[in-house]
Coordinates of N, CA, C and O in Angstrom, one line a residue:
X5 N -5.5 132.9 -28.6 CA -3.9 132.9 -28.1 C -3.6 132.2 -29.4 O -2.3 132.3 -29.8
X6 N -4.6 130.8 -30.2 CA -3.7 130.7 -31.2 C -3.0 131.3 -32.2 O -1.7 131.6 -32.8
X7 N -3.5 133.1 -32.8 CA -3.1 133.7 -33.1 C -1.3 134.5 -33.0 O -1.5 135.3 -33.6
X8 N -1.9 134.4 -31.7 CA 0.0 135.3 -31.1 C 0.6 134.5 -31.4 O 1.8 135.2 -31.4
X9 N 0.7 133.2 -32.0 CA 2.0 132.3 -32.4 C 2.2 132.4 -33.3 O 2.5 131.2 -34.0
X10 N 1.8 132.4 -34.8 CA 1.5 132.9 -35.7 C 2.1 133.4 -36.7 O 3.2 134.7 -35.2
X11 N 3.5 132.8 -37.0 CA 4.4 133.7 -38.2 C 3.5 134.8 -38.8 O 3.1 134.6 -39.4
X12 N 4.3 135.1 -38.6 CA 4.1 136.8 -39.7 C 4.9 136.4 -41.6 O 6.3 136.2 -40.5
X13 N 4.3 137.3 -42.4 CA 4.9 137.1 -43.4 C 5.7 138.5 -44.0 O 5.2 139.9 -43.0
X14 N 6.7 138.8 -44.5 CA 7.8 139.2 -44.8 C 6.3 140.0 -45.2 O 6.1 140.4 -45.6
X15 N 7.2 142.4 -45.0 CA 6.0 142.8 -45.9 C 6.7 143.0 -47.1 O 8.0 142.8 -47.6
X16 N 5.5 143.4 -48.4 CA 5.8 143.3 -49.2 C 6.7 144.4 -50.2 O 7.1 145.9 -49.2
X17 N 7.3 143.4 -50.4 CA 8.6 144.6 -51.2 C 7.6 145.4 -52.3 O 6.6 145.1 -53.5
X18 N 7.7 146.6 -52.3 CA 7.5 147.8 -53.1 C 7.1 147.8 -55.0 O 9.1 147.6 -54.7
X19 N 7.0 148.2 -55.7 CA 7.0 148.2 -56.9 C 8.2 148.9 -57.0 O 8.4 149.7 -56.9
X20 N 9.3 148.3 -58.2 CA 9.7 149.4 -58.6 C 11.6 149.6 -57.8 O 12.3 149.6 -57.6
X21 N 11.1 148.3 -56.3 CA 12.5 148.9 -55.6 C 13.2 147.4 -55.6 O 11.9 146.3 -55.9
X22 N 14.4 146.8 -55.0 CA 15.2 146.0 -55.4 C 14.3 145.2 -54.2 O 14.4 145.9 -52.7
X23 N 14.8 143.5 -54.3 CA 14.5 142.0 -53.2 C 15.7 143.2 -51.6 O 16.2 143.5 -51.8
X24 N 14.7 142.9 -51.0 CA 15.7 143.1 -49.2 C 17.1 142.1 -49.7 O 17.2 141.3 -50.4
X25 N 18.8 142.5 -49.7 CA 19.4 141.5 -50.0 C 19.6 140.5 -48.1 O 19.1 141.0 -47.2
X26 N 20.5 139.4 -48.5 CA 20.7 138.9 -47.8 C 21.7 139.3 -46.5 O 22.0 140.1 -47.0
X27 N 21.4 138.9 -44.9 CA 21.8 139.5 -43.8 C 24.0 139.3 -44.4 O 24.1 138.3 -45.4
X28 N 24.7 140.0 -44.4 CA 25.8 140.2 -44.6 C 26.6 139.0 -43.8 O 26.1 138.7 -42.7
X29 N 27.5 138.5 -44.8 CA 28.2 137.4 -44.2 C 29.3 137.8 -43.2 O 30.4 138.8 -43.6
X30 N 30.0 137.2 -41.7 CA 30.9 137.2 -41.7 C 32.0 136.8 -42.2 O 32.0 135.2 -41.8
X31 N 32.9 137.3 -42.7 CA 34.1 136.4 -42.4 C 35.7 137.1 -41.8 O 35.9 137.9 -41.4
X32 N 35.6 135.3 -41.3 CA 36.9 135.2 -40.3 C 38.0 134.1 -40.1 O 37.7 133.5 -41.5
X33 N 38.9 134.7 -39.3 CA 40.0 133.6 -39.6 C 39.5 132.2 -39.7 O 39.4 131.8 -38.3
X34 N 40.3 131.2 -40.2 CA 39.8 130.2 -39.4 C 40.6 129.9 -38.5 O 40.2 129.0 -37.8
X35 N 41.9 130.4 -38.4 CA 42.5 130.1 -36.6 C 41.9 130.7 -35.7 O 41.4 130.1 -35.0
X36 N 41.2 131.7 -36.2 CA 39.7 132.9 -34.4 C 38.9 132.1 -34.6 O 38.4 132.0 -33.6
X37 N 38.0 131.1 -35.6 CA 37.1 130.2 -35.8 C 37.8 130.1 -34.6 O 36.7 128.5 -33.6
X38 N 38.3 129.2 -34.8 CA 39.0 127.9 -34.1 C 38.3 127.6 -32.9 O 37.9 127.1 -32.0
X39 N 39.5 129.3 -32.0 CA 39.7 129.0 -30.5 C 38.8 130.3 -30.2 O 37.7 129.3 -28.9
X40 N 37.6 130.2 -30.8 CA 36.4 130.9 -30.6 C 35.6 129.5 -30.8 O 35.1 129.8 -28.7
X41 N 35.4 129.0 -31.2 CA 34.2 127.7 -31.0 C 35.2 126.5 -29.5 O 34.5 125.9 -28.8
X42 N 36.5 127.1 -29.3 CA 37.3 126.0 -28.6 C 36.3 126.8 -26.7 O 36.5 126.0 -26.0
X43 N 36.5 127.8 -27.2 CA 36.5 128.7 -26.2 C 34.7 128.4 -25.7 O 34.8 128.7 -24.2
X44 N 34.0 128.7 -26.4 CA 32.5 127.8 -26.3 C 32.3 126.9 -25.9 O 31.9 127.0 -25.0
X45 N 32.7 125.9 -26.4 CA 33.4 124.3 -25.5 C 33.5 124.7 -24.4 O 33.0 124.1 -23.4
X46 N 34.5 125.3 -24.3 CA 34.6 124.9 -22.8 C 34.1 126.1 -21.8 O 34.1 125.8 -20.7
X47 N 33.6 126.8 -22.1 CA 32.3 127.6 -20.9 C 31.4 126.9 -21.4 O 30.9 126.7 -19.9
X48 N 30.6 125.7 -21.8 CA 29.6 125.2 -22.1 C 29.7 124.0 -21.0 O 28.9 124.0 -20.1
X49 N 31.7 123.1 -21.1 CA 31.5 122.5 -20.1 C 31.4 123.1 -18.7 O 31.3 122.9 -17.8
X50 N 31.7 124.0 -18.6 CA 32.1 125.2 -17.2 C 31.1 124.8 -16.6 O 31.1 125.2 -15.4
X51 N 30.3 125.8 -17.6 CA 29.0 125.8 -16.8 C 28.0 124.6 -16.2 O 27.7 124.3 -15.1
X52 N 28.4 123.7 -17.7 CA 27.7 122.1 -16.6 C 28.0 121.8 -15.5 O 28.0 121.3 -14.6
X53 N 29.4 122.0 -15.5 CA 30.8 121.9 -14.6 C 29.8 122.3 -13.2 O 29.9 121.8 -12.0
X54 N 29.5 123.6 -12.7 CA 29.2 124.6 -12.0 C 27.8 123.7 -11.5 O 27.2 124.1 -10.8
X55 N 27.0 123.3 -12.9 CA 25.6 123.3 -12.1 C 25.6 121.5 -11.6 O 24.9 121.9 -11.3
X56 N 26.3 121.3 -11.8 CA 26.7 119.7 -12.0 C 26.6 119.9 -9.7 O 26.0 119.3 -8.9
X57 N 28.1 120.7 -9.7 CA 28.8 121.0 -8.5 C 27.3 121.4 -7.4 O 27.5 120.6 -6.5
X58 N 26.7 122.7 -7.9 CA 25.4 123.7 -6.9 C 24.7 122.3 -7.0 O 24.0 122.3 -5.0
X59 N 24.8 120.9 -7.9 CA 23.6 119.7 -7.6 C 24.1 118.9 -6.5 O 23.1 118.7 -5.7
X60 N 25.1 118.3 -6.5 CA 25.8 117.5 -5.4 C 26.0 118.2 -4.2 O 25.6 117.4 -3.3
X61 N 26.0 119.8 -3.8 CA 26.3 120.4 -3.0 C 25.2 120.6 -2.4 O 24.1 120.1 -0.8
X62 N 23.2 120.9 -3.0 CA 21.9 120.5 -2.6 C 21.8 119.3 -2.1 O 21.0 119.2 -0.9
X63 N 22.0 118.2 -2.6 CA 22.3 116.6 -2.5 C 23.1 116.3 -1.4 O 22.7 115.5 0.1
X64 N 24.3 116.6 -0.7 CA 25.0 116.8 0.9 C 23.9 117.4 1.4 O 23.7 116.7 2.4
X65 N 23.6 118.3 1.6 CA 22.3 119.3 2.2 C 21.5 119.2 2.9 O 21.5 119.2 3.5
X66 N 21.2 118.1 1.7 CA 19.6 117.7 2.2 C 19.7 116.0 2.8 O 19.4 115.4 3.4
X67 N 21.1 115.7 2.7 CA 21.5 113.9 2.6 C 20.8 112.7 2.6 O 20.6 112.0 3.0
X68 N 21.0 113.2 0.9 CA 20.7 111.8 0.9 C 22.2 110.7 0.3 O 21.9 110.1 0.0
X69 N 23.3 111.2 0.6 CA 24.1 110.5 0.1 C 24.6 110.1 2.0 O 25.2 110.8 2.3
X70 N 25.2 109.5 1.0 CA 26.5 108.2 2.3 C 28.2 108.7 2.1 O 27.8 110.2 1.6
X71 N 28.3 108.9 3.6 CA 29.5 109.6 3.3 C 30.5 108.8 2.4 O 31.4 109.6 2.3
X72 N 30.8 108.2 2.3 CA 31.2 107.2 1.1 C 30.9 108.4 0.6 O 32.3 108.7 -0.8
X73 N 29.8 108.3 -0.8 CA 29.3 109.3 -1.6 C 30.0 110.2 -1.7 O 30.3 111.0 -2.9
X74 N 29.7 111.0 -0.9 CA 30.5 111.8 -1.0 C 31.3 112.7 -1.0 O 31.7 113.6 -1.5
X75 N 32.5 111.7 -0.8 CA 34.0 111.4 -0.4 C 34.3 111.0 -2.3 O 35.0 112.1 -2.8
X76 N 33.2 110.5 -3.0 CA 33.8 110.2 -4.1 C 33.4 111.9 -4.8 O 33.7 111.9 -5.6
X77 N 32.3 111.6 -4.5 CA 31.8 112.7 -5.3 C 32.4 114.7 -5.4 O 32.7 115.2 -6.4
X78 N 33.0 114.8 -3.7 CA 33.8 115.6 -4.1 C 35.1 115.5 -4.3 O 35.7 116.6 -5.2
X79 N 35.5 114.3 -5.1 CA 37.3 113.8 -5.4 C 36.6 114.2 -6.9 O 38.2 114.2 -7.8
X80 N 35.4 113.9 -7.2 CA 35.3 113.7 -8.5 C 34.7 115.0 -9.5 O 36.1 115.9 -10.3
X81 N 34.2 116.1 -8.6 CA 34.1 117.1 -8.9 C 35.4 117.7 -8.8 O 35.8 119.4 -9.8
X82 N 36.8 117.9 -7.5 CA 38.2 118.2 -7.1 C 38.0 117.7 -8.2 O 39.4 119.0 -9.7
X83 N 38.5 117.0 -9.2 CA 39.1 116.6 -10.3 C 38.9 117.3 -11.9 O 39.1 117.7 -12.5
X84 N 37.4 117.3 -11.9 CA 37.4 117.5 -12.7 C 37.0 119.3 -13.0 O 38.7 119.7 -13.5
X85 N 37.5 119.8 -12.0 CA 38.1 121.3 -11.6 C 39.4 121.9 -12.1 O 39.5 122.6 -12.7
X86 N 39.9 120.4 -11.5 CA 41.8 120.8 -12.0 C 41.4 120.4 -13.3 O 43.1 121.8 -14.1
X87 N 41.0 119.7 -14.2 CA 40.9 119.3 -15.0 C 40.5 120.6 -16.2 O 41.9 120.9 -17.8
X88 N 39.6 121.1 -16.1 CA 39.3 122.5 -16.2 C 40.5 123.7 -16.2 O 40.5 123.6 -17.0
X89 N 40.9 124.0 -15.4 CA 42.0 124.8 -15.1 C 43.1 124.7 -16.1 O 43.6 125.5 -16.8
X90 N 43.1 123.2 -16.4 CA 45.0 122.6 -17.4 C 44.4 122.6 -18.6 O 44.7 123.6 -19.1
X91 N 43.1 122.6 -19.4 CA 42.8 122.4 -20.6 C 42.9 124.4 -20.5 O 42.7 124.8 -21.4
X92 N 42.1 125.0 -19.7 CA 41.9 126.2 -19.8 C 44.0 126.5 -20.2 O 43.8 127.7 -21.0
X93 N 44.6 126.6 -19.4 CA 45.6 127.2 -19.5 C 46.7 126.7 -20.7 O 47.3 127.4 -21.0
X94 N 46.3 125.5 -20.5 CA 46.6 124.5 -22.6 C 46.1 126.0 -23.3 O 47.5 125.9 -23.9
X95 N 44.9 126.2 -23.7 CA 45.0 126.8 -24.5 C 45.0 129.2 -24.7 O 43.9 129.2 -24.9
X96 N 45.2 129.5 -23.5 CA 45.6 131.0 -22.4 C 44.1 131.1 -21.7 O 44.9 132.4 -21.9
X97 N 43.5 130.5 -21.8 CA 42.9 131.1 -21.1 C 42.5 130.7 -19.3 O 43.6 130.1 -18.8
X98 N 41.4 131.4 -18.8 CA 41.8 131.3 -17.2 C 40.1 130.9 -16.9 O 39.2 131.4 -18.4
X99 N 40.0 130.5 -16.2 CA 38.1 130.0 -15.7 C 36.9 131.5 -16.6 O 36.3 130.7 -16.2
X100 N 38.1 132.9 -15.7 CA 36.8 133.7 -15.9 C 37.1 134.3 -17.0 O 36.1 135.4 -18.0
X101 N 37.8 133.8 -18.0 CA 37.8 134.3 -19.2 C 36.3 133.9 -20.1 O 36.5 134.2 -21.2
X102 N 36.5 132.5 -19.4 CA 34.6 131.6 -19.6 C 33.9 132.4 -19.9 O 32.9 132.0 -20.5
X103 N 33.5 133.4 -19.0 CA 32.4 134.0 -19.0 C 31.8 135.0 -19.6 O 32.6 135.7 -20.0
X104 N 30.4 134.6 -19.9 CA 30.1 135.6 -20.9 C 29.2 136.7 -20.8 O 28.4 135.9 -19.6
X105 N 29.1 137.4 -21.0 CA 28.6 138.9 -21.1 C 27.4 139.0 -21.4 O 27.1 138.6 -23.2
X106 N 25.9 138.4 -21.0 CA 24.5 138.1 -21.8 C 23.6 139.3 -21.8 O 22.7 139.9 -21.8
X107 N 25.3 140.4 -22.1 CA 23.5 141.9 -21.7 C 22.9 142.2 -20.7 O 23.5 142.4 -19.7
X108 N 22.2 143.0 -20.0 CA 21.0 143.0 -19.4 C 20.9 142.0 -18.5 O 20.8 142.4 -17.0
X109 N 21.2 140.8 -18.7 CA 20.9 139.4 -18.3 C 21.9 139.4 -16.9 O 22.2 138.9 -16.0
X110 N 23.5 139.8 -17.1 CA 24.5 140.0 -16.6 C 25.3 138.8 -17.6 O 25.2 138.6 -18.1
X111 N 26.6 138.4 -16.6 CA 27.1 137.2 -17.0 C 26.7 136.1 -17.1 O 25.8 135.6 -16.0
X112 N 27.2 134.9 -18.0 CA 26.5 133.3 -17.7 C 26.8 132.8 -16.6 O 26.1 132.4 -15.9
X113 N 28.2 132.9 -15.6 CA 28.7 132.6 -15.0 C 28.6 133.2 -14.2 O 29.3 134.5 -13.8
X114 N 28.6 132.5 -12.3 CA 28.2 132.7 -11.4 C 30.4 133.7 -10.7 O 31.1 132.9 -11.6
X115 N 30.0 134.7 -10.2 CA 31.6 134.8 -10.0 C 32.3 133.3 -9.1 O 31.9 133.4 -8.3

């Protein structure tokens, strides 16, 4: 089992051939990089918001919260959702724009 996790060495370079070149670097416009980073941060915050909301619903369904706690939690989640919507609109996104396509795994965020 220990051998399954050992690191593999790179194959040797054939004599007379050039060593492998490093991967190409991506050259982007600084404005695009800033917007991409902002979109990624908003996506992560939205993912966390949805996870917290699902956990809160589980706690409500399980009866772990008092009525006052349920009201406070609902108001907080609603305020967070509204603020996320405002931030997205401020930067020209919708909440649907934040959903990343993970290829064969499907979308990151549920519909």
